[in-house]
């Protein structure tokens, strides 16, 4: 049986440990997607999120930072 993925988007994202440009944070299973207010994130923002998720693959694409889920072990 397939179940729907867990999604959580807070109305007001927490500021501690997240970039100040953060507008929304979406949590989908084991991944996180951080959106800004339309202004691009910078490398310091990426570093801040990487510190929050050590050992995880974190990417920056303009106004979106993605924390990718751990790869499935075979």
XYZ file of C-alpha atoms in Angstrom:
74
model
C 0.000 0.000 0.000
C 1.347 3.420 -0.963
C 1.025 6.188 1.611
C 1.190 9.896 0.929
C 4.502 11.562 1.795
C 4.665 13.662 4.929
C 4.802 17.365 4.103
C 5.198 20.162 6.613
C 5.384 23.839 5.743
C 5.276 26.145 8.748
C 3.531 29.497 8.428
C 6.420 31.308 10.099
C 9.717 29.463 9.675
C 12.040 29.418 12.677
C 14.859 31.926 12.315
C 17.505 30.216 14.392
C 19.763 28.069 12.212
C 18.127 29.170 8.956
C 19.089 31.962 6.545
C 17.455 35.334 7.264
C 16.064 35.376 3.701
C 13.956 32.269 4.437
C 10.274 32.567 3.502
C 9.163 28.935 3.752
C 10.634 25.596 4.702
C 9.080 22.447 3.275
C 9.855 19.082 4.857
C 9.079 16.139 2.582
C 9.935 12.799 4.171
C 13.713 13.106 4.700
C 14.287 16.111 2.409
C 14.050 19.830 3.173
C 13.440 22.662 0.704
C 14.115 26.229 1.829
C 12.641 29.095 -0.228
C 13.610 32.758 0.049
C 11.498 35.882 -0.384
C 12.489 35.942 -4.075
C 16.006 37.130 -3.350
C 18.775 34.648 -4.153
C 20.495 32.897 -1.273
C 24.261 33.376 -1.080
C 27.137 31.001 -0.223
C 26.950 32.014 3.470
C 23.300 30.887 3.528
C 24.308 27.570 1.983
C 27.039 27.128 4.609
C 24.536 27.837 7.403
C 22.153 25.131 6.149
C 25.022 22.666 5.601
C 26.040 23.159 9.252
C 22.490 22.331 10.293
C 22.625 19.073 8.277
C 26.175 17.685 8.533
C 26.881 14.762 6.239
C 23.929 15.564 3.979
C 24.035 16.685 0.343
C 22.857 20.331 0.314
C 22.532 22.363 -2.897
C 21.856 25.991 -3.765
C 19.882 27.048 -6.840
C 19.161 30.770 -6.670
C 16.316 31.306 -4.223
C 16.068 27.613 -3.227
C 18.294 25.530 -0.948
C 17.622 21.782 -0.965
C 18.730 19.270 1.653
C 18.582 15.965 -0.186
C 17.547 12.723 1.512
C 20.157 10.116 2.279
C 20.580 7.702 -0.629
C 18.913 4.369 -0.091
C 21.266 1.614 0.865
C 20.935 -1.505 -1.267
